[in-house]
């Protein structure tokens, strides 16, 4: 059933899927992997585990986003799968968010192409017909947090270094309205107002308290917990759950869909400003110097 999916992916022609491979797993399910997106299918259970693998920090580059979008489309169109567990293959990092190098020192056409891909991954995840469970096994700032927020349920590993939140203001940039909408829908208006203005990154206990995640578990239990949550969600008849999900999310998604082009133009003109470019460069430089 395709109640929510089925929209077109608008992406640059010629983006390579790298070493994409499709083979048959032990249980007969197709196993497909690209350079950076590993898919572990469990056909019997109807679940695919997506492991993000773009070391060192799973930053969301254009190529990585493109691979992820294609992977999600394949899974969405494959009736074998009713649920996805989204997790990371990079130790200690779920995702560092948008790749700052895609937003620095490039031309307006590149910024526009990049932003369209960011919008697309959000729409694909947020409107998926499948049950999405985020098994957050590492730090999850900004775009990394946003990916987790699109899921139906979030389990976070209990490690004080695994902070999660929309920290855009700390970089001198602004979370777009649809990041904000997704956060407000998750933690409520007052908590989102404070979290966004201060760019808060919540450690696990606080993330649970504010409702940013649904459960915090010891790190070695993250996958088993995600599987058990998934089986609970998959016990609900698909049509009822999907229609309910659509009812809950459609207005938020439509808010972006109706003004996608204007949102791209806003992003391009904002990110192209000298002052913003300067802030991003300083932030990147600080990240690099942190090690030395
Ligand atoms: C009227 C108003 C109109 C408004 C219009 C609005 C328009 C919209 C505006 C723009 C909106 C943009 C939204 C942005 C969303 C984002 O996601 S921005 C990205 C935010 N991410 C972060 O702040 C995370 C930064 N990274 C870290 O904090 C740490 O790296 C980590 C994730 C906690 C991991 O730490 P550690 O394991 O110690 O690794 P590091 O040594 O720090 O990093 C390793 C290398 O990776 C590089 N790197 C890290 N993060 C990124 C990244 N996001 N992008 C690119 N590269 C990254 C880091 O520099 C290191 O590189 P090397 O030194 O070369 O090894």
PDB file of N, CA and C in Angstrom, residues 109-145:
ATOM      1  N   UNK A 109      24.201  27.154  -7.453  1.00  0.00           N
ATOM      2  CA  UNK A 109      23.570  25.963  -8.049  1.00  0.00           C
ATOM      3  C   UNK A 109      23.842  24.738  -7.177  1.00  0.00           C
ATOM      4  N   UNK A 110      25.041  24.671  -6.633  1.00  0.00           N
ATOM      5  CA  UNK A 110      25.368  23.543  -5.755  1.00  0.00           C
ATOM      6  C   UNK A 110      24.529  23.603  -4.471  1.00  0.00           C
ATOM      7  N   UNK A 111      24.434  24.794  -3.888  1.00  0.00           N
ATOM      8  CA  UNK A 111      23.640  24.918  -2.657  1.00  0.00           C
ATOM      9  C   UNK A 111      22.182  24.489  -2.919  1.00  0.00           C
ATOM     10  N   UNK A 112      21.662  24.887  -4.074  1.00  0.00           N
ATOM     11  CA  UNK A 112      20.264  24.549  -4.400  1.00  0.00           C
ATOM     12  C   UNK A 112      20.107  23.039  -4.550  1.00  0.00           C
ATOM     13  N   UNK A 113      21.045  22.411  -5.227  1.00  0.00           N
ATOM     14  CA  UNK A 113      20.984  20.958  -5.429  1.00  0.00           C
ATOM     15  C   UNK A 113      21.100  20.228  -4.088  1.00  0.00           C
ATOM     16  N   UNK A 114      21.993  20.730  -3.258  1.00  0.00           N
ATOM     17  CA  UNK A 114      22.192  20.100  -1.952  1.00  0.00           C
ATOM     18  C   UNK A 114      20.928  20.219  -1.103  1.00  0.00           C
ATOM     19  N   UNK A 115      20.356  21.431  -1.106  1.00  0.00           N
ATOM     20  CA  UNK A 115      19.192  21.632  -0.243  1.00  0.00           C
ATOM     21  C   UNK A 115      18.004  20.793  -0.702  1.00  0.00           C
ATOM     22  N   UNK A 116      17.864  20.621  -2.013  1.00  0.00           N
ATOM     23  CA  UNK A 116      16.777  19.774  -2.525  1.00  0.00           C
ATOM     24  C   UNK A 116      16.934  18.340  -2.006  1.00  0.00           C
ATOM     25  N   UNK A 117      18.178  17.877  -1.964  1.00  0.00           N
ATOM     26  CA  UNK A 117      18.424  16.519  -1.455  1.00  0.00           C
ATOM     27  C   UNK A 117      18.123  16.429   0.046  1.00  0.00           C
ATOM     28  N   UNK A 118      18.442  17.516   0.790  1.00  0.00           N
ATOM     29  CA  UNK A 118      18.133  17.525   2.231  1.00  0.00           C
ATOM     30  C   UNK A 118      16.611  17.478   2.429  1.00  0.00           C
ATOM     31  N   UNK A 119      15.894  18.285   1.658  1.00  0.00           N
ATOM     32  CA  UNK A 119      14.430  18.252   1.736  1.00  0.00           C
ATOM     33  C   UNK A 119      13.907  16.852   1.424  1.00  0.00           C
ATOM     34  N   UNK A 120      14.491  16.245   0.370  1.00  0.00           N
ATOM     35  CA  UNK A 120      13.992  14.952  -0.114  1.00  0.00           C
ATOM     36  C   UNK A 120      14.175  13.849   0.926  1.00  0.00           C
ATOM     37  N   UNK A 121      15.333  13.838   1.575  1.00  0.00           N
ATOM     38  CA  UNK A 121      15.539  12.765   2.568  1.00  0.00           C
ATOM     39  C   UNK A 121      14.554  12.943   3.725  1.00  0.00           C
ATOM     40  N   UNK A 122      14.320  14.209   4.093  1.00  0.00           N
ATOM     41  CA  UNK A 122      13.376  14.447   5.189  1.00  0.00           C
ATOM     42  C   UNK A 122      11.970  13.969   4.800  1.00  0.00           C
ATOM     43  N   UNK A 123      11.545  14.337   3.589  1.00  0.00           N
ATOM     44  CA  UNK A 123      10.202  13.931   3.150  1.00  0.00           C
ATOM     45  C   UNK A 123      10.100  12.409   3.062  1.00  0.00           C
ATOM     46  N   UNK A 124      11.135  11.778   2.517  1.00  0.00           N
ATOM     47  CA  UNK A 124      11.112  10.309   2.380  1.00  0.00           C
ATOM     48  C   UNK A 124      10.992   9.635   3.740  1.00  0.00           C
ATOM     49  N   UNK A 125      11.777  10.118   4.700  1.00  0.00           N
ATOM     50  CA  UNK A 125      11.750   9.490   6.023  1.00  0.00           C
ATOM     51  C   UNK A 125      10.453   9.833   6.756  1.00  0.00           C
ATOM     52  N   UNK A 126      10.096  11.112   6.725  1.00  0.00           N
ATOM     53  CA  UNK A 126       8.948  11.574   7.515  1.00  0.00           C
ATOM     54  C   UNK A 126       7.641  10.954   7.018  1.00  0.00           C
ATOM     55  N   UNK A 127       7.552  10.739   5.694  1.00  0.00           N
ATOM     56  CA  UNK A 127       6.308  10.231   5.106  1.00  0.00           C
ATOM     57  C   UNK A 127       6.364   8.741   4.796  1.00  0.00           C
ATOM     58  N   UNK A 128       7.377   8.063   5.298  1.00  0.00           N
ATOM     59  CA  UNK A 128       7.472   6.639   4.971  1.00  0.00           C
ATOM     60  C   UNK A 128       6.252   5.874   5.461  1.00  0.00           C
ATOM     61  N   UNK A 129       5.811   4.919   4.628  1.00  0.00           N
ATOM     62  CA  UNK A 129       4.724   4.026   5.052  1.00  0.00           C
ATOM     63  C   UNK A 129       5.187   2.999   6.069  1.00  0.00           C
ATOM     64  N   UNK A 130       6.497   2.794   6.109  1.00  0.00           N
ATOM     65  CA  UNK A 130       7.018   1.765   6.999  1.00  0.00           C
ATOM     66  C   UNK A 130       7.128   2.299   8.430  1.00  0.00           C
ATOM     67  N   UNK A 131       7.301   1.371   9.367  1.00  0.00           N
ATOM     68  CA  UNK A 131       7.622   1.786  10.743  1.00  0.00           C
ATOM     69  C   UNK A 131       9.112   2.074  10.781  1.00  0.00           C
ATOM     70  N   UNK A 132       9.466   3.251  11.273  1.00  0.00           N
ATOM     71  CA  UNK A 132      10.886   3.612  11.378  1.00  0.00           C
ATOM     72  C   UNK A 132      11.267   3.719  12.859  1.00  0.00           C
ATOM     73  N   UNK A 133      12.258   2.940  13.240  1.00  0.00           N
ATOM     74  CA  UNK A 133      12.776   3.027  14.615  1.00  0.00           C
ATOM     75  C   UNK A 133      14.227   3.478  14.522  1.00  0.00           C
ATOM     76  N   UNK A 134      14.564   4.556  15.231  1.00  0.00           N
ATOM     77  CA  UNK A 134      15.956   5.020  15.249  1.00  0.00           C
ATOM     78  C   UNK A 134      16.666   4.377  16.436  1.00  0.00           C
ATOM     79  N   UNK A 135      17.744   3.665  16.140  1.00  0.00           N
ATOM     80  CA  UNK A 135      18.594   3.103  17.193  1.00  0.00           C
ATOM     81  C   UNK A 135      19.820   4.011  17.238  1.00  0.00           C
ATOM     82  N   UNK A 136      19.769   4.997  18.114  1.00  0.00           N
ATOM     83  CA  UNK A 136      20.755   6.092  18.082  1.00  0.00           C
ATOM     84  C   UNK A 136      21.963   5.695  18.933  1.00  0.00           C
ATOM     85  N   UNK A 137      22.995   5.261  18.235  1.00  0.00           N
ATOM     86  CA  UNK A 137      24.157   4.705  18.928  1.00  0.00           C
ATOM     87  C   UNK A 137      25.352   5.647  18.841  1.00  0.00           C
ATOM     88  N   UNK A 138      25.077   6.950  19.000  1.00  0.00           N
ATOM     89  CA  UNK A 138      26.172   7.913  18.963  1.00  0.00           C
ATOM     90  C   UNK A 138      25.648   9.333  18.979  1.00  0.00           C
ATOM     91  N   UNK A 139      26.585  10.276  18.901  1.00  0.00           N
ATOM     92  CA  UNK A 139      26.226  11.697  18.897  1.00  0.00           C
ATOM     93  C   UNK A 139      25.321  12.005  17.709  1.00  0.00           C
ATOM     94  N   UNK A 140      24.407  12.945  17.926  1.00  0.00           N
ATOM     95  CA  UNK A 140      23.380  13.163  16.910  1.00  0.00           C
ATOM     96  C   UNK A 140      22.961  14.638  16.837  1.00  0.00           C
ATOM     97  N   UNK A 141      23.909  15.511  16.436  1.00  0.00           N
ATOM     98  CA  UNK A 141      23.572  16.933  16.361  1.00  0.00           C
ATOM     99  C   UNK A 141      22.838  17.296  15.058  1.00  0.00           C
ATOM    100  N   UNK A 142      22.066  18.370  15.105  1.00  0.00           N
ATOM    101  CA  UNK A 142      21.485  19.038  13.927  1.00  0.00           C
ATOM    102  C   UNK A 142      20.827  18.049  12.952  1.00  0.00           C
ATOM    103  N   UNK A 143      21.341  17.966  11.727  1.00  0.00           N
ATOM    104  CA  UNK A 143      20.726  17.079  10.727  1.00  0.00           C
ATOM    105  C   UNK A 143      20.665  15.629  11.185  1.00  0.00           C
ATOM    106  N   UNK A 144      21.592  15.214  12.054  1.00  0.00           N
ATOM    107  CA  UNK A 144      21.551  13.853  12.595  1.00  0.00           C
ATOM    108  C   UNK A 144      20.343  13.691  13.496  1.00  0.00           C
ATOM    109  N   UNK A 145      20.096  14.717  14.311  1.00  0.00           N
ATOM    110  CA  UNK A 145      18.918  14.722  15.175  1.00  0.00           C
ATOM    111  C   UNK A 145      17.647  14.737  14.320  1.00  0.00           C
TER     112      UNK A 145
END
